[in-house]
Amino acid sequence: MLFDSLTEKMGETVRKLRGVDKITEKNVAGAMKQVKRALLDADVNLRVVNGLIKQIKERAIGAEVVPGVDPGQMLIKIMHEELTEIMGKDQAPLAKRSDGQPTVVLLAGLQGAGKTTAAAKLALYCLKDKRSVMLIAGDVYRPAAIDQLKTLGDMINVDVFSMGTDADPRDIIRKGIEKGKENKIDTLIVDTAGRQVIDAKLMKELKDVKDISKPDETLLVVDAMTGQEAATLTRSFNEEVGITGAILTKLDGDTRGGAALSVQQVSGAPIKFIGVGEKVEKLEPFIPERMASRILGMGDVLTFVERAKEQMDEREAEKMTKRMMEAKFDFNDFLKQTKMISSMGSLAGVMKMLPGVGSISSAKMAQAEAKLKLADSLIKSMTVKERTNPELLYSGGSARSRILRISKGAGRSRDDAEDLVKDFLKMRDMMSRMSKQMVNGQGGPGGSGQPAGNRSQRRKAAKKKAQKRTAKRGFG
């Protein structure tokens, strides 16, 4: 899971700081000791760690306490800003030419880093950005590299230019770029050969390819699992070839996070993208500020919203909101919601993007994930009629026999099926009440009192209020 261990340790430090009534050398030193240990355990470069700790200490101890602002929160804010700074501060976007010529993106890296998959992921990202894309298969040395790229290209409906394994990579790239220009392609992504180690031959070929392609971006694909070694590798490539940025792959695995925190500081090259899963759509732009929030267990609501938007149809969302308000939400709706969450990533990964949820233990997250899987198997054991009419499972003479049949069909106990129905009814009732409160402008518990819901719902709510006011005035 993305930075699980680091987030847990940093989140613990953040929780201890909340409630601190004043900033002193003693409590800053205590917090920084924990932060330093957490970062070193995450395999962050020692020079980077020492620089970060020094900067936080200097700013925190010298900071003026703003009246009405919790001193602990001020220290957390300083930590967040300094973490953002070491990861590059601002997002480094992918180049995009505006002179009618194609944007050429050259990918380099060692074998096993996931370069070919990253090429396809980047192509899909460009398609979503409304660009036309072509992939150029320049890796003629690794067996099946061209076939892999063609398979991935077919999956995302992107053409792959190839001349087979007997051609010289320099000729492939030269002719591939010519082809792209002929077809007026916006973005050309070049997959080059990887090696087991950095050697003179690899660097010579890369330099030749770079001279031929004159790329707008030269991105190094590095495996985040290698920790701070990824930063050292990025620096070597930057010094030898000159790169514009890096793509960190496998950041969703059992990675300690050292690469993300070290690459920019050690190499001078920014991280542009991160791979957060095996699927071809699992590539995200690297945004230092959001990553710092995740590391500190503060969530990442903006990424959550962006992922949800990708998976959710706006009209479907409006229909579902209406069904929630009218307490007509059924098991089909429940399945659609769980499917959307699954498509966004693991439940733990999705939930940890929400503020305050980062402190929930991995064990509890695993229990919640298991409960969702149990619910999924029970719902899929229901008939179409039962999914659409949940009341059949708790009222009427056939309810008990239906519950028994569903539990047997799913290979679960009768208690599991009964618990699902009870939990579902509680959830449906709660969603209906909350939706009505929000649309009526009550804001719900701790709300702002501002009307929520979609535009048409807000208009209806305002119209009802106006009618009530008019009725109260009377005619005298």
PDB file of C-alpha atoms in Angstrom, residues 279-385:
ATOM      1  CA  LYS A 279      -3.744  -1.698 -14.807  1.00  0.00           C
ATOM      2  CA  VAL A 280      -3.045   0.557 -17.778  1.00  0.00           C
ATOM      3  CA  GLU A 281      -5.105   3.433 -16.310  1.00  0.00           C
ATOM      4  CA  LYS A 282      -3.145   3.429 -13.027  1.00  0.00           C
ATOM      5  CA  LEU A 283      -0.875   6.383 -13.749  1.00  0.00           C
ATOM      6  CA  GLU A 284      -1.218   9.690 -11.890  1.00  0.00           C
ATOM      7  CA  PRO A 285       0.508  13.067 -12.263  1.00  0.00           C
ATOM      8  CA  PHE A 286       2.866  13.609  -9.326  1.00  0.00           C
ATOM      9  CA  ILE A 287       1.657  16.596  -7.289  1.00  0.00           C
ATOM     10  CA  PRO A 288       4.054  17.258  -4.367  1.00  0.00           C
ATOM     11  CA  GLU A 289       1.510  19.104  -2.195  1.00  0.00           C
ATOM     12  CA  ARG A 290      -1.014  16.265  -2.402  1.00  0.00           C
ATOM     13  CA  MET A 291       1.680  13.650  -1.782  1.00  0.00           C
ATOM     14  CA  ALA A 292       2.823  15.516   1.341  1.00  0.00           C
ATOM     15  CA  SER A 293      -0.783  15.464   2.617  1.00  0.00           C
ATOM     16  CA  ARG A 294      -0.992  11.703   2.060  1.00  0.00           C
ATOM     17  CA  ILE A 295       2.330  11.083   3.813  1.00  0.00           C
ATOM     18  CA  LEU A 296       1.160  13.065   6.857  1.00  0.00           C
ATOM     19  CA  GLY A 297      -2.124  11.102   6.958  1.00  0.00           C
ATOM     20  CA  MET A 298      -4.105  14.248   6.064  1.00  0.00           C
ATOM     21  CA  GLY A 299      -5.812  12.652   3.054  1.00  0.00           C
ATOM     22  CA  ASP A 300      -5.907  13.780  -0.577  1.00  0.00           C
ATOM     23  CA  VAL A 301      -9.457  14.877  -1.337  1.00  0.00           C
ATOM     24  CA  LEU A 302      -8.668  16.423  -4.749  1.00  0.00           C
ATOM     25  CA  THR A 303      -7.255  13.149  -6.140  1.00  0.00           C
ATOM     26  CA  PHE A 304     -10.240  11.304  -4.614  1.00  0.00           C
ATOM     27  CA  VAL A 305     -12.677  13.635  -6.424  1.00  0.00           C
ATOM     28  CA  GLU A 306     -10.760  13.338  -9.718  1.00  0.00           C
ATOM     29  CA  ARG A 307     -10.787   9.532  -9.560  1.00  0.00           C
ATOM     30  CA  ALA A 308     -14.476   9.467  -8.637  1.00  0.00           C
ATOM     31  CA  LYS A 309     -15.331  11.772 -11.578  1.00  0.00           C
ATOM     32  CA  GLU A 310     -13.536   9.417 -13.966  1.00  0.00           C
ATOM     33  CA  GLN A 311     -15.667   6.493 -12.781  1.00  0.00           C
ATOM     34  CA  MET A 312     -19.016   8.212 -12.312  1.00  0.00           C
ATOM     35  CA  ASP A 313     -21.507   9.292 -14.953  1.00  0.00           C
ATOM     36  CA  GLU A 314     -23.071  12.646 -13.920  1.00  0.00           C
ATOM     37  CA  ARG A 315     -26.622  11.677 -14.916  1.00  0.00           C
ATOM     38  CA  GLU A 316     -26.292   8.339 -13.113  1.00  0.00           C
ATOM     39  CA  ALA A 317     -25.052  10.187 -10.006  1.00  0.00           C
ATOM     40  CA  GLU A 318     -28.112  12.514 -10.090  1.00  0.00           C
ATOM     41  CA  LYS A 319     -30.475   9.536 -10.428  1.00  0.00           C
ATOM     42  CA  MET A 320     -28.799   7.805  -7.483  1.00  0.00           C
ATOM     43  CA  THR A 321     -29.012  10.960  -5.321  1.00  0.00           C
ATOM     44  CA  LYS A 322     -32.737  11.180  -6.064  1.00  0.00           C
ATOM     45  CA  ARG A 323     -33.208   7.507  -5.137  1.00  0.00           C
ATOM     46  CA  MET A 324     -31.329   8.086  -1.872  1.00  0.00           C
ATOM     47  CA  MET A 325     -33.599  11.038  -0.979  1.00  0.00           C
ATOM     48  CA  GLU A 326     -36.734   9.017  -1.695  1.00  0.00           C
ATOM     49  CA  ALA A 327     -35.413   5.978   0.238  1.00  0.00           C
ATOM     50  CA  LYS A 328     -35.598   3.943  -2.991  1.00  0.00           C
ATOM     51  CA  PHE A 329     -31.895   3.047  -2.909  1.00  0.00           C
ATOM     52  CA  ASP A 330     -31.718  -0.725  -3.569  1.00  0.00           C
ATOM     53  CA  PHE A 331     -29.121  -3.496  -3.744  1.00  0.00           C
ATOM     54  CA  ASN A 332     -28.423  -2.737  -7.431  1.00  0.00           C
ATOM     55  CA  ASP A 333     -27.435   0.820  -6.441  1.00  0.00           C
ATOM     56  CA  PHE A 334     -25.286  -0.563  -3.629  1.00  0.00           C
ATOM     57  CA  LEU A 335     -23.445  -2.834  -6.105  1.00  0.00           C
ATOM     58  CA  LYS A 336     -22.853   0.098  -8.477  1.00  0.00           C
ATOM     59  CA  GLN A 337     -21.279   2.106  -5.647  1.00  0.00           C
ATOM     60  CA  THR A 338     -19.000  -0.716  -4.492  1.00  0.00           C
ATOM     61  CA  LYS A 339     -17.970  -1.360  -8.106  1.00  0.00           C
ATOM     62  CA  MET A 340     -17.064   2.339  -8.505  1.00  0.00           C
ATOM     63  CA  ILE A 341     -14.935   2.230  -5.327  1.00  0.00           C
ATOM     64  CA  SER A 342     -13.173  -0.937  -6.542  1.00  0.00           C
ATOM     65  CA  SER A 343     -12.385   0.684  -9.891  1.00  0.00           C
ATOM     66  CA  MET A 344     -10.713   3.568  -8.003  1.00  0.00           C
ATOM     67  CA  GLY A 345      -8.325   1.163  -6.232  1.00  0.00           C
ATOM     68  CA  SER A 346      -8.317  -0.854  -3.019  1.00  0.00           C
ATOM     69  CA  LEU A 347     -10.740   0.275  -0.308  1.00  0.00           C
ATOM     70  CA  ALA A 348      -7.814   1.132   1.992  1.00  0.00           C
ATOM     71  CA  GLY A 349      -6.141   3.184  -0.757  1.00  0.00           C
ATOM     72  CA  VAL A 350      -9.346   5.071  -1.537  1.00  0.00           C
ATOM     73  CA  MET A 351     -10.307   5.672   2.113  1.00  0.00           C
ATOM     74  CA  LYS A 352      -6.869   6.989   3.010  1.00  0.00           C
ATOM     75  CA  MET A 353      -7.420   9.852   0.580  1.00  0.00           C
ATOM     76  CA  LEU A 354     -10.069  11.159   2.964  1.00  0.00           C
ATOM     77  CA  PRO A 355      -8.975  13.390   5.870  1.00  0.00           C
ATOM     78  CA  GLY A 356      -8.977  11.648   9.253  1.00  0.00           C
ATOM     79  CA  VAL A 357      -9.198   8.153   7.783  1.00  0.00           C
ATOM     80  CA  GLY A 358      -5.421   7.742   7.536  1.00  0.00           C
ATOM     81  CA  SER A 359      -5.332   6.934  11.268  1.00  0.00           C
ATOM     82  CA  ILE A 360      -7.533   3.840  10.836  1.00  0.00           C
ATOM     83  CA  SER A 361      -5.387   0.742  11.252  1.00  0.00           C
ATOM     84  CA  SER A 362      -4.615  -1.588   8.346  1.00  0.00           C
ATOM     85  CA  ALA A 363      -6.370  -4.420  10.256  1.00  0.00           C
ATOM     86  CA  LYS A 364      -9.635  -2.458  10.423  1.00  0.00           C
ATOM     87  CA  MET A 365      -9.333  -1.537   6.742  1.00  0.00           C
ATOM     88  CA  ALA A 366      -8.872  -5.241   5.928  1.00  0.00           C
ATOM     89  CA  GLN A 367     -12.024  -6.073   7.944  1.00  0.00           C
ATOM     90  CA  ALA A 368     -14.021  -3.440   6.031  1.00  0.00           C
ATOM     91  CA  GLU A 369     -12.706  -4.798   2.710  1.00  0.00           C
ATOM     92  CA  ALA A 370     -13.696  -8.360   3.731  1.00  0.00           C
ATOM     93  CA  LYS A 371     -17.182  -7.111   4.697  1.00  0.00           C
ATOM     94  CA  LEU A 372     -17.641  -5.519   1.268  1.00  0.00           C
ATOM     95  CA  LYS A 373     -16.631  -8.766  -0.442  1.00  0.00           C
ATOM     96  CA  LEU A 374     -19.104 -10.687   1.740  1.00  0.00           C
ATOM     97  CA  ALA A 375     -21.882  -8.225   0.815  1.00  0.00           C
ATOM     98  CA  ASP A 376     -20.971  -8.543  -2.873  1.00  0.00           C
ATOM     99  CA  SER A 377     -21.271 -12.361  -2.809  1.00  0.00           C
ATOM    100  CA  LEU A 378     -24.635 -12.236  -0.967  1.00  0.00           C
ATOM    101  CA  ILE A 379     -26.146  -9.618  -3.302  1.00  0.00           C
ATOM    102  CA  LYS A 380     -25.037 -11.590  -6.359  1.00  0.00           C
ATOM    103  CA  SER A 381     -26.883 -14.613  -4.883  1.00  0.00           C
ATOM    104  CA  MET A 382     -30.177 -12.647  -4.862  1.00  0.00           C
ATOM    105  CA  THR A 383     -32.749 -12.727  -7.646  1.00  0.00           C
ATOM    106  CA  VAL A 384     -33.302  -9.601  -9.779  1.00  0.00           C
ATOM    107  CA  LYS A 385     -36.607  -9.040  -7.958  1.00  0.00           C
TER     108      LYS A 385
END
